[in-house]
CSV table of C-alpha atoms and ligand atoms in Angstrom, one decimal:
chain,number,residue,atom,x,y,z
A,1,MET,CA,-31.2,15.1,6.5
A,2,ASP,CA,-28.7,12.3,7.1
A,3,LEU,CA,-26.2,11.8,4.3
A,4,TRP,CA,-24.8,8.2,4.1
A,5,TYR,CA,-21.9,7.1,1.9
A,6,THR,CA,-22.1,3.5,0.7
A,7,GLU,CA,-19.5,1.3,-1.0
A,8,LYS,CA,-20.8,-2.0,-2.2
A,9,HIS,CA,-18.3,-4.9,-1.6
A,10,SER,CA,-20.4,-7.3,-3.6
A,11,GLU,CA,-23.8,-7.2,-5.4
A,12,ASN,CA,-25.7,-7.3,-2.1
A,13,VAL,CA,-23.3,-6.4,0.7
A,14,GLY,CA,-21.4,-3.1,1.4
A,15,ILE,CA,-20.3,-0.6,4.0
A,16,THR,CA,-22.2,2.5,4.8
A,17,MET,CA,-21.0,5.6,6.8
A,18,LYS,CA,-22.7,8.7,7.9
A,19,THR,CA,-21.1,11.8,6.4
A,20,THR,CA,-21.4,15.4,7.4
A,21,LYS,CA,-19.7,17.4,4.6
A,22,THR,CA,-18.1,17.1,1.2
A,23,LEU,CA,-14.7,18.9,1.3
A,24,PHE,CA,-13.8,18.3,-2.4
A,25,SER,CA,-15.4,16.7,-5.4
A,26,GLY,CA,-13.8,16.7,-8.8
A,27,LYS,CA,-12.7,14.6,-11.8
A,28,SER,CA,-9.1,14.3,-13.0
A,29,GLU,CA,-8.2,12.8,-16.3
A,30,PHE,CA,-8.0,9.4,-14.5
A,31,GLN,CA,-10.8,9.2,-11.9
A,32,GLN,CA,-13.4,10.9,-9.8
A,33,LEU,CA,-11.9,12.2,-6.5
A,34,ASP,CA,-14.0,13.0,-3.5
A,35,ILE,CA,-12.9,13.9,0.0
A,36,VAL,CA,-15.7,13.8,2.6
A,37,GLU,CA,-16.0,14.3,6.4
A,38,THR,CA,-17.5,11.2,8.1
A,39,LEU,CA,-18.9,11.1,11.6
A,40,GLU,CA,-16.9,8.1,12.9
A,41,PHE,CA,-13.8,7.8,10.5
A,42,GLY,CA,-12.7,11.4,10.1
A,43,ARG,CA,-11.9,12.6,6.7
A,44,MET,CA,-12.1,10.0,3.9
A,45,MET,CA,-10.7,9.9,0.3
A,46,LEU,CA,-12.7,8.2,-2.4
A,47,LEU,CA,-11.5,7.4,-5.9
A,48,ASP,CA,-14.3,6.5,-8.3
A,49,GLY,CA,-16.5,6.0,-5.3
A,50,LEU,CA,-14.3,3.5,-3.5
A,51,VAL,CA,-12.7,4.0,-0.1
A,52,MET,CA,-9.0,4.8,-0.4
A,53,VAL,CA,-8.1,6.1,3.1
A,54,THR,CA,-9.8,7.4,6.2
A,55,GLU,CA,-8.1,9.4,8.9
A,56,ARG,CA,-9.2,6.9,11.6
A,57,ASP,CA,-7.8,3.6,10.1
A,58,GLU,CA,-5.1,4.6,7.6
A,59,PHE,CA,-2.4,4.0,10.2
A,60,ILE,CA,-3.1,0.2,9.8
A,61,TYR,CA,-2.6,0.1,6.0
A,62,HIS,CA,0.4,2.4,6.0
A,63,ASP,CA,2.2,0.6,8.9
A,64,MET,CA,1.7,-2.7,7.1
A,65,ILE,CA,2.6,-1.7,3.5
A,66,VAL,CA,5.9,-0.2,4.7
A,67,HIS,CA,7.4,-1.7,7.9
A,68,PRO,CA,7.6,-5.4,7.2
A,69,ALA,CA,9.8,-4.8,4.1
A,70,LEU,CA,12.0,-2.1,5.8
A,71,PHE,CA,12.7,-4.3,8.8
A,72,THR,CA,13.5,-7.3,6.6
A,73,HIS,CA,15.9,-5.6,4.1
A,74,PRO,CA,19.1,-5.0,6.1
A,75,LYS,CA,19.9,-1.6,4.5
A,76,PRO,CA,16.9,-0.1,2.6
A,77,LYS,CA,18.5,3.1,1.3
A,78,LYS,CA,16.4,3.9,-1.8
A,79,VAL,CA,12.6,3.2,-1.8
A,80,LEU,CA,10.1,3.7,-4.6
A,81,VAL,CA,6.3,4.0,-4.0
A,82,ILE,CA,4.1,3.5,-7.0
A,83,GLY,CA,0.6,5.1,-6.4
A,84,GLY,CA,0.4,6.2,-2.8
A,85,GLY,CA,-0.6,9.8,-3.7
A,86,ASP,CA,-2.2,10.3,-0.2
A,87,GLY,CA,1.3,10.4,1.2
A,88,GLY,CA,0.8,7.9,4.0
A,89,SER,CA,3.3,5.3,2.8
A,90,ILE,CA,6.0,8.0,2.3
A,91,ARG,CA,5.3,9.3,5.9
A,92,GLU,CA,6.0,5.9,7.3
A,93,ILE,CA,9.1,5.3,5.1
A,94,MET,CA,10.5,8.6,6.5
A,95,LYS,CA,10.5,7.1,10.0
A,96,HIS,CA,13.4,4.8,8.8
A,97,PRO,CA,16.6,6.9,9.2
A,98,GLU,CA,18.6,4.5,6.9
A,99,VAL,CA,16.4,5.5,3.9
A,100,GLU,CA,18.3,8.1,2.0
A,101,LEU,CA,15.7,8.7,-0.7
A,102,ALA,CA,12.0,7.8,-1.1
A,103,VAL,CA,10.5,8.4,-4.6
A,104,LEU,CA,6.8,8.7,-5.1
A,105,CYS,CA,5.4,7.9,-8.6
A,106,GLU,CA,1.7,8.8,-8.6
A,107,ILE,CA,-0.2,9.0,-11.8
A,108,ASP,CA,-2.7,11.6,-10.7
A,109,GLY,CA,-1.4,15.0,-9.5
A,110,LEU,CA,-4.9,15.9,-8.3
A,111,VAL,CA,-4.7,13.2,-5.6
A,112,ILE,CA,-1.4,14.7,-4.3
A,113,GLU,CA,-2.7,18.2,-4.4
A,114,LYS,CA,-5.9,17.5,-2.5
A,115,SER,CA,-4.2,15.2,0.0
A,116,ILE,CA,-1.9,18.0,0.9
A,117,GLU,CA,-4.8,20.4,1.2
A,118,PHE,CA,-7.3,18.1,3.1
A,119,LEU,CA,-5.3,15.2,4.5
A,120,PRO,CA,-2.2,16.9,6.1
A,121,SER,CA,-1.8,14.1,8.7
A,122,MET,CA,-0.9,11.7,5.7
A,123,ALA,CA,0.5,14.1,3.2
A,124,ALA,CA,3.0,16.0,5.5
A,125,GLU,CA,6.1,14.5,3.8
A,126,ILE,CA,4.9,15.0,0.1
A,127,ASP,CA,4.5,18.7,0.2
A,128,GLY,CA,7.8,19.3,-1.5
A,129,THR,CA,9.7,20.4,1.7
A,130,ASN,CA,11.5,17.1,2.5
A,131,PRO,CA,14.8,16.7,0.7
A,132,ARG,CA,14.7,12.9,1.2
A,133,VAL,CA,11.5,12.7,-0.9
A,134,LYS,CA,11.2,13.0,-4.7
A,135,LEU,CA,7.8,13.3,-6.4
A,136,HIS,CA,6.9,12.2,-9.9
A,137,VAL,CA,3.5,12.5,-11.4
A,138,ASP,CA,3.6,9.7,-13.9
A,139,ASP,CA,2.2,6.2,-14.8
A,140,GLY,CA,4.2,3.7,-12.7
A,141,LEU,CA,4.2,1.4,-15.7
A,142,ALA,CA,6.1,4.1,-17.7
A,143,TYR,CA,8.3,5.3,-14.9
A,144,ILE,CA,9.6,1.8,-13.9
A,145,ARG,CA,10.8,1.1,-17.5
A,146,ASP,CA,13.5,3.7,-17.1
A,147,HIS,CA,15.0,2.4,-13.9
A,148,GLN,CA,17.2,-0.7,-13.6
A,149,ASN,CA,19.0,-2.1,-10.6
A,150,GLU,CA,18.2,1.1,-8.6
A,151,PHE,CA,15.8,0.4,-5.7
A,152,ASP,CA,16.2,-1.6,-2.5
A,153,VAL,CA,12.4,-1.7,-1.9
A,154,ILE,CA,9.5,-1.0,-4.2
A,155,LEU,CA,6.0,-0.6,-2.7
A,156,VAL,CA,3.0,-0.8,-5.1
A,157,ASP,CA,0.4,1.2,-3.2
A,158,SER,CA,-2.2,1.2,-5.9
A,159,THR,CA,-5.9,1.3,-6.4
A,160,ASP,CA,-7.7,-2.0,-7.2
A,161,PRO,CA,-7.0,-3.6,-10.6
A,162,ILE,CA,-9.4,-1.4,-12.5
A,163,GLY,CA,-8.7,1.8,-14.5
A,164,PRO,CA,-5.1,3.1,-14.4
A,165,ALA,CA,-4.0,0.4,-12.0
A,166,VAL,CA,-4.9,-2.7,-14.1
A,167,GLY,CA,-1.4,-3.0,-15.5
A,168,LEU,CA,0.1,-3.0,-12.0
A,169,PHE,CA,-1.2,-6.5,-11.3
A,170,GLU,CA,0.3,-8.1,-14.5
A,171,GLU,CA,3.4,-10.3,-15.0
A,172,GLY,CA,4.9,-7.8,-17.4
A,173,PHE,CA,4.9,-5.1,-14.7
A,174,TYR,CA,6.4,-7.4,-12.1
A,175,ARG,CA,9.2,-8.2,-14.5
A,176,LEU,CA,9.9,-4.4,-14.8
A,177,VAL,CA,9.8,-4.1,-11.0
A,178,PHE,CA,12.2,-7.1,-10.7
A,179,SER,CA,14.8,-5.3,-13.0
A,180,ALA,CA,14.3,-2.0,-11.2
A,181,LEU,CA,15.2,-3.6,-7.9
A,182,LYS,CA,18.8,-4.2,-6.8
A,183,ASP,CA,19.9,-7.9,-6.6
A,184,ASP,CA,18.6,-8.2,-3.0
A,185,GLY,CA,15.5,-6.1,-3.5
A,186,ILE,CA,12.0,-6.5,-2.1
A,187,MET,CA,8.6,-5.6,-3.6
A,188,ILE,CA,5.4,-5.2,-1.6
A,189,ALA,CA,2.0,-4.8,-3.3
A,190,GLN,CA,-1.4,-4.4,-1.7
A,191,SER,CA,-3.1,-7.6,-2.8
A,192,GLU,CA,-6.8,-7.1,-2.0
A,193,SER,CA,-9.1,-9.2,0.2
A,194,PRO,CA,-8.6,-12.9,0.5
A,195,PHE,CA,-12.4,-13.1,1.4
A,196,TYR,CA,-13.8,-11.2,-1.5
A,197,HIS,CA,-11.1,-11.2,-4.2
A,198,ALA,CA,-9.9,-14.9,-4.4
A,199,ALA,CA,-9.8,-14.9,-8.2
A,200,ILE,CA,-7.8,-11.7,-8.4
A,201,GLN,CA,-5.4,-13.0,-5.8
A,202,LYS,CA,-4.9,-16.4,-7.5
A,203,LYS,CA,-3.9,-14.7,-10.7
A,204,MET,CA,-1.8,-12.0,-9.0
A,205,TYR,CA,0.2,-14.5,-7.0
A,206,GLN,CA,0.7,-16.7,-10.0
A,207,ASN,CA,2.1,-13.7,-11.9
A,208,LEU,CA,4.4,-12.9,-9.0
A,209,ARG,CA,5.7,-16.4,-8.8
A,210,GLU,CA,6.6,-16.3,-12.5
A,211,VAL,CA,9.0,-13.5,-11.6
A,212,PHE,CA,10.1,-13.7,-8.0
A,213,PRO,CA,11.8,-16.6,-6.3
A,214,LEU,CA,10.2,-15.9,-3.0
A,215,VAL,CA,6.5,-14.8,-2.7
A,216,GLU,CA,4.6,-14.7,0.6
A,217,MET,CA,1.3,-13.1,1.6
A,218,TYR,CA,0.7,-11.3,4.8
A,219,GLN,CA,-2.5,-9.9,6.3
A,220,ALA,CA,-3.9,-6.9,8.2
A,221,PHE,CA,-7.3,-5.9,9.6
A,222,ILE,CA,-8.6,-2.8,7.8
A,223,PRO,CA,-12.2,-2.0,8.9
A,224,THR,CA,-13.1,0.2,5.9
A,225,TYR,CA,-11.9,-2.2,3.2
A,226,PRO,CA,-14.1,-5.0,1.8
A,227,SER,CA,-14.6,-7.6,4.6
A,228,GLY,CA,-11.9,-5.9,6.8
A,229,PHE,CA,-9.5,-8.8,6.0
A,230,TRP,CA,-6.8,-7.3,3.8
A,231,SER,CA,-3.6,-8.6,2.4
A,232,PHE,CA,-0.2,-7.6,1.0
A,233,ALA,CA,2.2,-9.5,-1.3
A,234,PHE,CA,5.9,-9.8,-0.1
A,235,ALA,CA,7.9,-10.6,-3.3
A,236,SER,CA,11.7,-10.9,-2.8
A,237,LYS,CA,14.9,-11.7,-4.7
A,238,THR,CA,16.7,-13.1,-1.6
A,239,TYR,CA,15.4,-12.1,1.8
A,240,HIS,CA,12.7,-14.1,3.6
A,241,PRO,CA,10.2,-12.0,5.7
A,242,ILE,CA,10.6,-14.3,8.7
A,243,THR,CA,14.1,-15.8,8.6
A,244,ASN,CA,15.7,-12.5,7.5
A,245,PHE,CA,13.5,-10.3,9.6
A,246,ASP,CA,15.6,-8.1,11.9
A,247,HIS,CA,13.5,-8.6,15.0
A,248,ASP,CA,16.0,-6.7,17.2
A,249,ARG,CA,16.0,-3.6,14.9
A,250,ALA,CA,12.2,-3.7,14.8
A,251,ALA,CA,12.0,-4.0,18.6
A,252,LYS,CA,14.4,-1.1,19.1
A,253,ARG,CA,12.7,1.2,16.5
A,254,LYS,CA,12.7,4.8,17.5
A,255,PHE,CA,9.1,5.5,16.5
A,256,HIS,CA,5.7,4.4,17.9
A,257,SER,CA,3.6,2.4,15.4
A,258,ARG,CA,0.0,1.9,16.5
A,259,TYR,CA,-0.5,-1.3,14.5
A,260,TYR,CA,2.9,-2.8,13.5
A,261,ASN,CA,5.2,-4.3,16.0
A,262,GLU,CA,8.0,-6.9,16.0
A,263,ASP,CA,5.6,-9.8,17.1
A,264,LEU,CA,2.8,-8.9,14.8
A,265,HIS,CA,5.3,-8.9,11.9
A,266,LEU,CA,5.7,-12.7,12.4
A,267,GLY,CA,2.0,-13.3,13.0
A,268,ALA,CA,0.9,-11.4,9.9
A,269,PHE,CA,2.5,-14.0,7.7
A,270,MET,CA,0.4,-16.8,9.3
A,271,LEU,CA,-2.7,-17.2,7.1
A,272,PRO,CA,-6.1,-18.9,7.4
A,273,THR,CA,-6.2,-22.1,5.4
A,274,PHE,CA,-8.6,-20.8,2.7
A,275,ALA,CA,-6.3,-17.8,1.9
A,276,ARG,CA,-3.2,-20.0,1.9
A,277,GLU,CA,-4.7,-22.7,-0.3
A,278,ASN,CA,-6.0,-20.1,-2.8
A,279,ILE,CA,-2.5,-18.8,-3.6
A,280,ALA,CA,-0.6,-22.1,-3.2
A,281,LYS,CA,1.9,-22.9,-5.9
B,1,SAM,N1,-4.6,2.3,0.1
B,1,SAM,C1,-5.3,2.4,-1.2
B,1,SAM,C2,-5.8,1.0,-1.6
B,1,SAM,O1,-5.3,0.0,-1.0
B,1,SAM,O2,-6.6,0.9,-2.5
B,1,SAM,C3,-4.4,3.0,-2.2
B,1,SAM,C4,-4.4,4.5,-2.0
B,1,SAM,S1,-3.5,5.4,-3.1
B,1,SAM,C5,-4.6,6.8,-3.1
B,1,SAM,C6,-3.8,4.6,-4.7
B,1,SAM,C7,-3.2,5.5,-5.8
B,1,SAM,O3,-2.8,4.7,-6.9
B,1,SAM,C8,-4.2,6.5,-6.4
B,1,SAM,O4,-3.8,7.8,-6.0
B,1,SAM,C9,-4.1,6.3,-7.9
B,1,SAM,O5,-4.1,7.5,-8.7
B,1,SAM,C10,-2.7,5.6,-8.0
B,1,SAM,N2,-2.5,4.8,-9.3
B,1,SAM,C11,-3.4,4.0,-9.9
B,1,SAM,N3,-2.8,3.5,-11.0
B,1,SAM,C12,-1.5,4.0,-11.1
B,1,SAM,C13,-0.4,3.9,-12.0
B,1,SAM,N4,-0.6,3.1,-13.1
B,1,SAM,N5,0.7,4.6,-11.7
B,1,SAM,C14,0.8,5.4,-10.6
B,1,SAM,N6,-0.2,5.6,-9.7
B,1,SAM,C15,-1.3,4.9,-10.0
């Protein structure tokens, strides 16, 4: 019998994938966690039934949530990831030698535990063996309150604005992030799909603009996310993602990135009109 996983992106549209095996299925105090084998996308993590990461296309999301900020900030020494329990963002951050410490603040320890067990290609750097990585199992909303003027870059690698992540899209949280950043800090947040989530984006970018002097959106193609057209918010105290981008450092990077490159960095900030108009000031 064929087993198909389906995620509905709207009432009448979704994605469906043939799966072969369930590797883990369990409920934490925050959410349902499933890790399944798929025929075409490798292993896939689901939280409350929604696609979080697949082995085949996670490189796109993790390249794009990490590298644009770390090649724009001139000296990103201390980086915080809120969410990101699969470890993919930390893996990419570790490729930047100037980063002295990456802190992961993930609310659900079960996500970390099962990512280490079943998704080693993503979770390699969060297994406790890397001295440049520090793990916290905590609500990002609580953690951020205790840290002022501490981080060069903060990445909000969260689930959608439902359940434990609702507060991570609010103005109050962005104010806390602003004060946790140094005076030239940058915040990146996954900001959903311009095609399916216009209302969420409009509110999110309004909230960001209440707090940060510089807010831009950039895009990436992620086949297993709703519509495949995904976005990230670049919120900055001083640096601009294009004029302050260190093209040379990005071009001379010592690692191979299958999605990100120094030319795509520039192109990603060019948006289709409907997406740009929806978040305009
Ligand atoms: N790439 C995925 C996406 O764009 O939806 C995100 C993947 S990562 C697994 C999302 C993580 O955010 C989850 O592990 C979830 O537990 C975590 N999370 C949700 N709300 C959180 C909060 N308030 N504080 C810290 N982590 C949170």
